[in-house]
Tab-separated table of C-alpha atoms and ligand atoms in Angstrom:
chain	number	residue	atom	x	y	z
A	65	UNK	CA	-140.438	-26.450	43.226
A	66	UNK	CA	-138.609	-25.797	39.901
A	67	UNK	CA	-140.489	-26.499	36.686
A	68	UNK	CA	-139.435	-29.610	34.781
A	69	UNK	CA	-140.040	-33.161	33.696
A	70	UNK	CA	-140.171	-36.018	36.201
A	71	UNK	CA	-137.079	-38.144	36.727
A	72	UNK	CA	-139.016	-41.147	35.512
A	73	UNK	CA	-139.905	-39.533	32.188
A	74	UNK	CA	-136.556	-37.854	31.641
A	75	UNK	CA	-134.999	-41.294	31.620
A	76	UNK	CA	-137.278	-42.853	29.024
A	77	UNK	CA	-135.379	-43.779	25.883
A	78	UNK	CA	-137.584	-43.072	22.847
A	79	UNK	CA	-138.417	-46.108	20.698
A	80	UNK	CA	-135.444	-46.559	18.359
A	81	UNK	CA	-137.504	-48.459	15.801
A	82	UNK	CA	-140.078	-45.698	15.531
A	83	UNK	CA	-137.335	-43.037	15.554
A	84	UNK	CA	-135.478	-44.670	12.658
A	85	UNK	CA	-138.712	-45.086	10.737
A	86	UNK	CA	-139.610	-41.426	11.336
A	87	UNK	CA	-136.179	-40.381	10.075
A	88	UNK	CA	-136.586	-42.422	6.892
A	89	UNK	CA	-140.088	-41.034	6.351
A	90	UNK	CA	-138.844	-37.451	6.878
A	91	UNK	CA	-136.102	-37.977	4.280
A	92	UNK	CA	-138.689	-39.389	1.904
A	93	UNK	CA	-140.956	-36.385	2.499
A	94	UNK	CA	-137.982	-34.176	1.602
A	95	UNK	CA	-137.756	-35.955	-1.753
A	96	UNK	CA	-135.027	-38.510	-0.997
A	97	UNK	CA	-135.711	-41.993	-2.359
A	98	UNK	CA	-135.168	-43.966	0.858
A	99	UNK	CA	-135.631	-47.737	1.031
A	100	UNK	CA	-137.053	-48.487	4.453
A	101	UNK	CA	-136.119	-51.685	6.257
A	102	UNK	CA	-136.600	-50.000	9.623
A	103	UNK	CA	-140.208	-50.299	10.700
A	104	UNK	CA	-141.948	-53.498	11.562
A	105	UNK	CA	-145.050	-52.565	9.633
A	106	UNK	CA	-146.619	-54.710	6.891
A	107	UNK	CA	-146.791	-52.849	3.589
A	108	UNK	CA	-149.915	-54.750	2.495
A	109	UNK	CA	-153.231	-52.933	2.282
A	110	UNK	CA	-155.544	-53.670	5.175
A	111	UNK	CA	-157.979	-56.336	3.872
A	112	UNK	CA	-161.020	-54.814	2.116
A	113	UNK	CA	-163.476	-56.579	4.436
A	114	UNK	CA	-161.806	-54.945	7.427
A	115	UNK	CA	-161.821	-51.509	5.832
A	116	UNK	CA	-165.503	-51.924	4.998
A	117	UNK	CA	-166.163	-52.958	8.604
A	118	UNK	CA	-164.484	-49.790	9.854
A	119	UNK	CA	-166.658	-47.623	7.591
A	120	UNK	CA	-169.742	-49.613	8.500
A	121	UNK	CA	-168.975	-49.139	12.204
A	122	UNK	CA	-169.153	-45.375	11.743
A	123	UNK	CA	-172.445	-45.586	9.859
A	124	UNK	CA	-173.891	-47.833	12.547
A	125	UNK	CA	-173.034	-45.339	15.243
A	126	UNK	CA	-170.228	-47.301	16.864
A	127	UNK	CA	-168.708	-44.060	18.026
A	128	UNK	CA	-169.372	-44.333	21.770
A	129	UNK	CA	-167.493	-45.544	24.812
A	130	UNK	CA	-167.475	-49.309	25.044
A	131	UNK	CA	-166.901	-51.525	28.088
A	132	UNK	CA	-163.338	-50.895	29.328
A	133	UNK	CA	-162.090	-54.396	28.469
A	134	UNK	CA	-163.621	-54.144	24.989
A	135	UNK	CA	-166.981	-54.910	23.386
A	136	UNK	CA	-168.503	-58.346	23.801
A	137	UNK	CA	-168.223	-58.639	20.027
A	138	UNK	CA	-164.459	-58.220	19.876
A	139	UNK	CA	-163.767	-60.377	22.928
A	140	UNK	CA	-166.014	-63.112	21.517
A	141	UNK	CA	-164.136	-62.866	18.220
A	142	UNK	CA	-160.770	-63.238	19.972
A	143	UNK	CA	-162.040	-66.187	22.035
A	144	UNK	CA	-163.346	-67.756	18.819
A	145	UNK	CA	-160.017	-67.315	17.004
A	146	UNK	CA	-158.007	-68.759	19.905
A	147	UNK	CA	-160.342	-71.736	20.079
A	148	UNK	CA	-160.320	-72.308	16.315
A	149	UNK	CA	-156.573	-71.949	15.899
A	150	UNK	CA	-155.257	-73.542	19.064
A	151	UNK	CA	-158.174	-75.182	20.897
A	152	UNK	CA	-157.708	-72.636	23.697
A	153	UNK	CA	-160.562	-71.840	26.063
A	154	UNK	CA	-160.884	-68.300	27.350
A	155	UNK	CA	-163.993	-66.803	28.940
A	156	UNK	CA	-164.831	-63.212	28.096
A	157	UNK	CA	-163.649	-62.017	31.544
A	158	UNK	CA	-160.256	-63.509	30.690
A	159	UNK	CA	-159.722	-61.213	27.689
A	160	UNK	CA	-158.998	-57.484	27.448
A	161	UNK	CA	-158.419	-55.372	24.342
A	162	UNK	CA	-156.198	-52.293	24.407
A	163	UNK	CA	-154.748	-49.660	22.061
A	164	UNK	CA	-152.385	-52.077	20.317
A	165	UNK	CA	-150.360	-54.900	21.837
A	166	UNK	CA	-147.814	-52.302	22.925
A	167	UNK	CA	-150.415	-50.821	25.237
A	168	UNK	CA	-151.475	-54.305	26.349
A	169	UNK	CA	-147.883	-55.083	27.338
A	170	UNK	CA	-147.479	-51.755	29.093
A	171	UNK	CA	-150.600	-52.390	31.159
A	172	UNK	CA	-149.518	-55.970	31.905
A	173	UNK	CA	-146.182	-54.789	33.357
A	174	UNK	CA	-147.918	-52.051	35.339
A	175	UNK	CA	-150.338	-54.596	36.696
A	176	UNK	CA	-147.858	-57.327	37.586
A	177	UNK	CA	-144.735	-55.526	38.789
A	178	UNK	CA	-144.128	-54.270	42.304
A	179	UNK	CA	-141.200	-51.921	42.868
A	180	UNK	CA	-137.910	-53.808	42.226
A	181	UNK	CA	-139.626	-56.942	40.916
A	182	UNK	CA	-137.531	-58.646	38.282
A	183	UNK	CA	-138.543	-59.482	34.737
A	184	UNK	CA	-136.350	-61.838	32.725
A	185	UNK	CA	-135.896	-60.798	29.102
A	186	UNK	CA	-133.835	-62.768	26.563
A	187	UNK	CA	-131.728	-60.506	24.350
A	188	UNK	CA	-131.674	-59.445	21.556
A	189	UNK	CA	-135.098	-58.123	22.589
A	190	UNK	CA	-137.726	-55.806	21.225
A	191	UNK	CA	-136.946	-52.185	22.140
A	192	UNK	CA	-139.950	-51.503	24.320
A	193	UNK	CA	-139.806	-54.256	26.951
A	194	UNK	CA	-136.963	-52.886	29.113
A	195	UNK	CA	-138.446	-49.387	29.137
A	196	UNK	CA	-141.903	-50.707	29.978
A	197	UNK	CA	-140.508	-52.737	32.866
A	198	UNK	CA	-138.639	-49.694	34.143
A	199	UNK	CA	-141.730	-47.495	33.852
A	200	UNK	CA	-143.546	-50.062	36.011
A	201	UNK	CA	-140.842	-49.830	38.696
A	202	UNK	CA	-139.469	-53.258	37.828
A	203	UNK	CA	-135.956	-54.348	36.942
A	204	UNK	CA	-135.060	-56.146	33.709
A	205	UNK	CA	-132.753	-59.122	34.004
A	206	UNK	CA	-131.263	-59.977	30.628
A	207	UNK	CA	-130.338	-63.416	29.330
A	208	UNK	CA	-127.914	-62.937	26.494
A	209	UNK	CA	-128.561	-65.244	23.528
A	210	UNK	CA	-125.961	-65.941	20.900
A	211	UNK	CA	-126.357	-66.108	17.146
A	212	UNK	CA	-124.671	-69.536	17.051
A	213	UNK	CA	-127.450	-70.799	19.370
A	214	UNK	CA	-130.101	-69.418	17.037
A	215	UNK	CA	-130.544	-66.533	19.513
A	216	UNK	CA	-132.315	-68.920	21.882
A	217	UNK	CA	-131.508	-68.992	25.596
A	218	UNK	CA	-130.628	-72.270	27.282
A	219	UNK	CA	-132.870	-73.306	30.136
A	220	UNK	CA	-129.800	-73.331	32.423
A	221	UNK	CA	-129.092	-69.698	31.530
A	222	UNK	CA	-132.692	-68.739	32.331
A	223	UNK	CA	-132.556	-70.667	35.596
A	224	UNK	CA	-129.474	-68.732	36.683
A	225	UNK	CA	-131.464	-65.482	36.376
A	226	UNK	CA	-134.294	-66.569	38.651
A	227	UNK	CA	-134.376	-65.022	42.136
A	228	UNK	CA	-137.116	-64.667	44.768
A	229	UNK	CA	-137.943	-61.341	43.062
A	230	UNK	CA	-138.595	-62.861	39.635
A	231	UNK	CA	-142.102	-61.873	38.651
A	232	UNK	CA	-142.233	-62.636	34.959
A	233	UNK	CA	-140.419	-63.896	31.900
A	234	UNK	CA	-140.949	-62.237	28.533
A	235	UNK	CA	-141.291	-64.726	25.711
A	236	UNK	CA	-141.461	-63.267	22.200
A	237	UNK	CA	-142.416	-66.104	19.929
A	238	UNK	CA	-141.877	-65.666	16.979
A	239	UNK	CA	-139.268	-63.122	17.909
A	240	UNK	CA	-138.757	-59.507	17.103
A	241	UNK	CA	-135.892	-58.728	16.377
A	242	UNK	CA	-134.241	-62.035	15.501
A	243	UNK	CA	-137.091	-63.936	13.853
A	244	UNK	CA	-136.562	-67.201	15.704
A	245	UNK	CA	-139.225	-69.501	17.110
A	246	UNK	CA	-139.048	-71.631	20.237
A	247	UNK	CA	-139.155	-75.426	19.990
A	248	UNK	CA	-141.683	-77.326	22.086
A	249	UNK	CA	-139.107	-78.887	24.404
A	250	UNK	CA	-137.692	-75.499	25.382
A	251	UNK	CA	-141.179	-74.072	25.859
A	252	UNK	CA	-142.114	-76.978	28.125
A	253	UNK	CA	-138.943	-76.532	30.168
A	254	UNK	CA	-139.721	-72.817	30.539
A	255	UNK	CA	-143.236	-73.606	31.758
A	256	UNK	CA	-141.827	-76.078	34.271
A	257	UNK	CA	-139.540	-73.362	35.648
A	258	UNK	CA	-142.435	-70.893	35.838
A	259	UNK	CA	-144.536	-73.387	37.762
A	260	UNK	CA	-141.780	-74.494	40.155
A	261	UNK	CA	-140.383	-71.033	40.820
A	262	UNK	CA	-143.706	-69.198	40.523
A	263	UNK	CA	-143.549	-66.495	37.911
A	264	UNK	CA	-145.693	-65.429	34.982
A	265	UNK	CA	-144.758	-65.826	31.362
A	266	UNK	CA	-145.813	-62.869	29.277
A	267	UNK	CA	-146.089	-64.615	25.947
A	268	UNK	CA	-145.981	-62.028	23.185
A	269	UNK	CA	-147.307	-63.946	20.192
A	270	UNK	CA	-148.129	-60.988	17.971
A	271	UNK	CA	-146.245	-62.651	15.071
A	272	UNK	CA	-148.059	-66.007	15.543
A	273	UNK	CA	-149.290	-66.114	11.932
A	274	UNK	CA	-145.875	-65.499	10.427
A	275	UNK	CA	-144.016	-68.790	10.652
A	276	UNK	CA	-142.021	-70.264	7.770
A	277	UNK	CA	-140.441	-73.419	6.426
A	278	UNK	CA	-143.535	-75.493	7.130
A	279	UNK	CA	-143.099	-74.999	10.894
A	280	UNK	CA	-146.077	-74.473	13.176
A	281	UNK	CA	-146.611	-71.884	15.843
A	282	UNK	CA	-147.021	-73.313	19.342
A	283	UNK	CA	-149.126	-71.078	21.533
A	284	UNK	CA	-147.731	-71.305	25.051
A	285	UNK	CA	-150.965	-71.779	27.043
A	286	UNK	CA	-151.834	-74.850	24.949
A	287	UNK	CA	-149.004	-76.840	26.526
A	288	UNK	CA	-150.717	-77.746	29.797
A	289	UNK	CA	-153.251	-76.437	32.323
A	290	UNK	CA	-150.288	-75.025	34.319
A	291	UNK	CA	-148.972	-73.318	31.211
A	292	UNK	CA	-152.405	-71.686	30.845
A	293	UNK	CA	-152.533	-70.423	34.459
A	294	UNK	CA	-149.001	-69.006	34.304
A	295	UNK	CA	-149.354	-67.254	30.928
A	296	UNK	CA	-150.498	-63.806	29.979
A	297	UNK	CA	-150.971	-64.285	26.249
A	298	UNK	CA	-150.521	-61.127	24.163
A	299	UNK	CA	-151.644	-60.763	20.559
A	300	UNK	CA	-153.151	-58.286	18.153
A	301	UNK	CA	-154.212	-57.442	14.658
A	302	UNK	CA	-151.316	-55.169	13.622
A	303	UNK	CA	-149.060	-57.749	12.009
A	304	UNK	CA	-151.387	-60.585	10.930
A	305	UNK	CA	-154.000	-58.376	9.305
A	306	UNK	CA	-151.906	-55.323	8.320
A	307	UNK	CA	-153.842	-53.138	10.759
A	308	UNK	CA	-151.029	-51.293	12.557
A	309	UNK	CA	-152.814	-47.931	12.603
A	310	UNK	CA	-156.090	-49.223	13.965
A	311	UNK	CA	-154.411	-49.964	17.308
A	312	UNK	CA	-156.048	-53.096	18.660
A	313	UNK	CA	-154.132	-55.588	20.762
A	314	UNK	CA	-155.279	-58.000	23.437
A	315	UNK	CA	-154.273	-60.013	26.467
A	316	UNK	CA	-155.834	-63.324	27.460
A	317	UNK	CA	-155.045	-64.816	30.826
A	318	UNK	CA	-156.202	-65.646	34.340
A	319	UNK	CA	-159.316	-63.663	35.334
A	320	UNK	CA	-157.605	-61.907	38.278
A	321	UNK	CA	-154.823	-60.550	36.034
A	322	UNK	CA	-157.278	-59.410	33.372
A	323	UNK	CA	-159.501	-57.775	36.023
A	324	UNK	CA	-156.518	-55.831	37.385
A	325	UNK	CA	-155.483	-54.800	33.874
A	326	UNK	CA	-159.057	-53.654	33.246
A	327	UNK	CA	-159.028	-51.528	36.405
A	328	UNK	CA	-155.715	-49.984	35.344
A	329	UNK	CA	-157.072	-49.336	31.847
A	330	UNK	CA	-160.273	-47.810	33.268
A	331	UNK	CA	-158.168	-45.089	34.909
A	332	UNK	CA	-155.734	-44.553	32.062
A	333	UNK	CA	-157.065	-44.887	28.515
A	334	UNK	CA	-160.496	-46.553	28.861
A	335	UNK	CA	-161.302	-48.940	26.024
A	336	UNK	CA	-159.651	-48.537	22.619
A	337	UNK	CA	-161.373	-46.980	19.601
A	338	UNK	CA	-164.855	-48.472	19.288
A	339	UNK	CA	-164.963	-48.669	15.479
A	340	UNK	CA	-161.524	-50.307	15.414
A	341	UNK	CA	-162.787	-52.900	17.884
A	342	UNK	CA	-165.501	-53.795	15.366
A	343	UNK	CA	-162.958	-53.943	12.538
A	344	UNK	CA	-160.771	-56.255	14.661
A	345	UNK	CA	-163.758	-58.490	15.428
A	346	UNK	CA	-164.395	-58.790	11.697
A	347	UNK	CA	-160.710	-59.538	11.051
A	348	UNK	CA	-160.705	-62.368	13.579
A	349	UNK	CA	-163.870	-63.978	12.238
A	350	UNK	CA	-163.636	-63.389	8.456
A	351	UNK	CA	-162.245	-65.896	5.981
A	352	UNK	CA	-158.557	-66.126	6.972
A	353	UNK	CA	-157.078	-66.888	3.557
A	354	UNK	CA	-155.632	-63.372	3.156
A	355	UNK	CA	-153.501	-63.996	6.261
A	356	UNK	CA	-151.943	-67.034	4.613
A	357	UNK	CA	-151.453	-65.124	1.357
A	358	UNK	CA	-149.520	-62.408	3.173
A	359	UNK	CA	-147.480	-65.052	5.037
A	360	UNK	CA	-146.455	-66.611	1.720
A	361	UNK	CA	-145.330	-63.238	0.405
A	362	UNK	CA	-143.278	-62.667	3.558
A	363	UNK	CA	-141.637	-66.071	3.184
A	364	UNK	CA	-140.555	-65.262	-0.392
A	365	UNK	CA	-139.119	-61.945	0.747
A	366	UNK	CA	-137.312	-63.578	3.664
A	367	UNK	CA	-135.654	-66.147	1.419
A	368	UNK	CA	-134.599	-63.482	-1.039
A	369	UNK	CA	-133.233	-61.010	1.506
A	370	UNK	CA	-131.270	-63.719	3.380
A	371	UNK	CA	-129.708	-64.967	0.175
A	372	UNK	CA	-128.693	-61.424	-0.807
A	373	UNK	CA	-127.229	-60.601	2.625
A	374	UNK	CA	-125.221	-63.813	2.743
A	375	UNK	CA	-123.841	-63.105	-0.741
A	376	UNK	CA	-122.259	-59.817	0.401
A	377	UNK	CA	-118.687	-60.397	1.630
A	378	UNK	CA	-118.432	-59.401	5.307
A	379	UNK	CA	-122.165	-59.566	6.027
A	380	UNK	CA	-124.181	-62.591	7.094
A	381	UNK	CA	-127.441	-63.653	8.703
A	382	UNK	CA	-129.179	-66.787	9.876
A	383	UNK	CA	-132.359	-67.722	8.072
A	384	UNK	CA	-135.211	-66.799	10.445
A	385	UNK	CA	-138.248	-68.992	11.118
A	386	UNK	CA	-140.821	-66.314	11.800
A	387	UNK	CA	-141.938	-62.672	12.086
A	388	UNK	CA	-140.584	-60.342	9.371
A	389	UNK	CA	-137.147	-59.432	10.624
A	390	UNK	CA	-133.644	-60.572	9.958
A	391	UNK	CA	-130.618	-59.843	12.139
A	392	UNK	CA	-127.675	-59.016	9.929
A	393	UNK	CA	-124.240	-59.620	11.414
A	394	UNK	CA	-122.137	-56.503	10.736
A	395	UNK	CA	-119.186	-57.365	12.999
A	396	UNK	CA	-116.772	-57.386	10.071
A	397	UNK	CA	-117.803	-53.832	9.198
A	398	UNK	CA	-116.594	-52.460	12.535
A	399	UNK	CA	-113.269	-50.665	12.126
A	400	UNK	CA	-113.782	-50.040	8.398
A	401	UNK	CA	-114.025	-46.548	6.906
A	402	UNK	CA	-116.482	-44.846	4.629
A	403	UNK	CA	-114.395	-42.005	3.197
A	404	UNK	CA	-112.850	-40.427	6.280
A	405	UNK	CA	-115.430	-41.761	8.730
A	406	UNK	CA	-114.602	-44.812	10.827
A	407	UNK	CA	-117.390	-47.262	11.641
A	408	UNK	CA	-117.142	-47.884	15.377
A	409	UNK	CA	-120.406	-49.699	15.944
A	410	UNK	CA	-123.709	-50.776	14.394
A	411	UNK	CA	-125.170	-47.270	14.830
A	412	UNK	CA	-122.368	-45.721	12.765
A	413	UNK	CA	-122.968	-48.350	10.090
A	414	UNK	CA	-126.734	-47.687	10.034
A	415	UNK	CA	-126.338	-43.902	9.920
A	416	UNK	CA	-123.720	-43.927	7.168
A	417	UNK	CA	-125.854	-46.327	5.167
A	418	UNK	CA	-128.908	-44.109	5.558
A	419	UNK	CA	-127.126	-40.883	4.706
A	420	UNK	CA	-125.071	-42.188	1.807
A	421	UNK	CA	-126.981	-45.112	0.331
A	422	UNK	CA	-130.481	-44.113	1.470
A	423	UNK	CA	-131.275	-47.442	3.085
A	424	UNK	CA	-132.861	-47.401	6.552
A	425	UNK	CA	-132.398	-50.210	9.061
A	426	UNK	CA	-132.199	-50.330	12.841
A	427	UNK	CA	-128.825	-50.690	14.589
A	428	UNK	CA	-128.533	-53.649	16.942
A	429	UNK	CA	-127.811	-51.610	20.055
A	430	UNK	CA	-131.527	-50.733	20.090
A	431	UNK	CA	-132.187	-54.426	20.750
A	432	UNK	CA	-129.159	-54.983	22.996
A	433	UNK	CA	-127.406	-56.703	20.107
A	434	UNK	CA	-124.305	-54.691	19.234
A	435	UNK	CA	-122.620	-56.036	16.102
A	436	UNK	CA	-125.946	-56.565	14.332
A	437	UNK	CA	-128.493	-54.519	12.424
A	438	UNK	CA	-132.141	-55.464	12.099
A	439	UNK	CA	-133.845	-55.376	8.723
A	440	UNK	CA	-137.593	-55.614	8.380
A	441	UNK	CA	-138.578	-57.220	5.097
A	442	UNK	CA	-142.157	-55.978	5.354
A	443	UNK	CA	-141.739	-54.136	2.058
A	444	UNK	CA	-142.101	-55.128	-1.596
A	445	UNK	CA	-139.655	-57.534	-3.283
A	446	UNK	CA	-138.849	-54.768	-5.720
A	447	UNK	CA	-137.797	-52.469	-2.883
A	448	UNK	CA	-135.878	-55.263	-1.176
A	449	UNK	CA	-133.949	-55.831	-4.393
A	450	UNK	CA	-133.204	-52.130	-4.745
A	451	UNK	CA	-132.209	-51.832	-1.090
A	452	UNK	CA	-129.923	-54.855	-1.300
A	453	UNK	CA	-128.235	-53.474	-4.424
A	454	UNK	CA	-127.538	-50.272	-2.525
A	455	UNK	CA	-126.297	-52.132	0.552
A	456	UNK	CA	-123.984	-54.243	-1.579
A	457	UNK	CA	-122.571	-51.162	-3.350
A	458	UNK	CA	-122.141	-49.336	-0.016
A	459	UNK	CA	-120.211	-52.218	1.553
A	460	UNK	CA	-117.918	-52.343	-1.516
A	461	UNK	CA	-116.991	-48.731	-0.865
A	462	UNK	CA	-115.809	-49.442	2.686
A	463	UNK	CA	-112.063	-49.613	3.220
B	89	PMP	N1	-144.717	-56.904	20.441
B	89	PMP	C1	-143.769	-56.949	19.505
B	89	PMP	C2	-142.708	-57.982	19.631
B	89	PMP	C3	-143.763	-56.051	18.438
B	89	PMP	O1	-142.808	-56.116	17.516
B	89	PMP	C4	-144.768	-55.089	18.350
B	89	PMP	C5	-144.726	-54.122	17.196
B	89	PMP	N2	-144.959	-52.855	17.449
B	89	PMP	C6	-145.752	-55.069	19.356
B	89	PMP	C7	-145.694	-55.986	20.378
B	89	PMP	C8	-146.854	-54.064	19.403
B	89	PMP	O2	-147.659	-54.036	18.294
B	89	PMP	P1	-148.966	-53.139	18.229
B	89	PMP	O3	-148.909	-52.160	19.347
B	89	PMP	O4	-148.948	-52.510	16.900
B	89	PMP	O5	-150.130	-54.078	18.391
B	90	LIG	N1	-142.823	-53.377	16.443
B	90	LIG	C1	-142.397	-52.661	15.298
B	90	LIG	C2	-140.890	-52.642	15.229
B	90	LIG	O1	-140.236	-53.251	16.048
B	90	LIG	C3	-143.035	-51.312	15.189
B	90	LIG	C4	-142.345	-50.187	15.905
B	90	LIG	C5	-142.517	-50.274	17.384
B	90	LIG	O2	-143.647	-50.292	17.845
B	90	LIG	O3	-141.483	-50.337	18.044
B	90	LIG	O4	-140.358	-52.055	14.317
């Protein structure tokens, strides 16, 4: 047998968001003053109470293996938060923590998908879902959503994608990359489809705390008992508590799904970092005012960045309702030139911008949204201002 990488792994596309972020960070390390709108990572310091909890965990000897699904402490804290925030009831055997919500999602797809099972994903979508589905042997079925519809799929369009092989629907609410949120009527219609046609909804609500314009987040399993039984709810501490590096995410759902995920996890990673589990438990139970403070900062940044984008001739964006991303329409840039180089697509635009104006963003093709670029405004207002000045000057130079 010749040496070499498996077919499965050879085909994995590396995460474009992380790749773009790494590129920006490498340029910065080489002394280039890059403004980074690429990574979806809050720039805020992790709250002091959480940092203290992490240190305390070490001193208290929380350095051992924990139960595979997570400590009682962290699962109790998650159950408490879900009850407090949404009135949701989850028993401890209906919750599992993993190494970030990314790992939770990976395990969920591995657990739910048989070979050739179909998973419906509205696009633009977060980079990792299609690859995760493929790694689980499943097949992604995409529902294309248009900017003029607020990037939301119609229920009829979703219905057309359902086949006897449909195993799950991926709901990202609020959404990465387009920052929209789903209205209650659409959510209810989706649940009705899931119940009638029997599929799970993997409800990725990692941006639940970041909703703007006075709107409220609707957690899918709150809608009805059927919504609860058909939902695998995914969340985590990365975005709400600025804890991306501590790697704690969770799933809450029917006990049989969580048990299967736990078995899978027991043979793959075991439980996540024990001290980080303690820090996450503290985050979920501490005074939550810092979460609201960060949300307010994000809302200010969102309003500013949208106003700046829409003031640049040829660029535009819709004002998002949640998360910390904005999809910038760059369709009028296609066909223009920077010096001798023609811009053929959103990747060309992003690369030229990075190399010449030192602004990093992620081209839309990473999210199956050619003609757009995603900007994360999880950076200071000062940097947003600087980055927008550079973007504006760059666009002026295009012929
Ligand atoms: N879901 C979405 C939509 C995301 O944007 C992210 C960000 N990485 C994740 C899940 C995973 O987050 P983490 O692994 O940091 O918990
Ligand atoms: N979710 C973030 C993003 O979309 C972090 C990077 C990643 O995990 O893909 O930028």
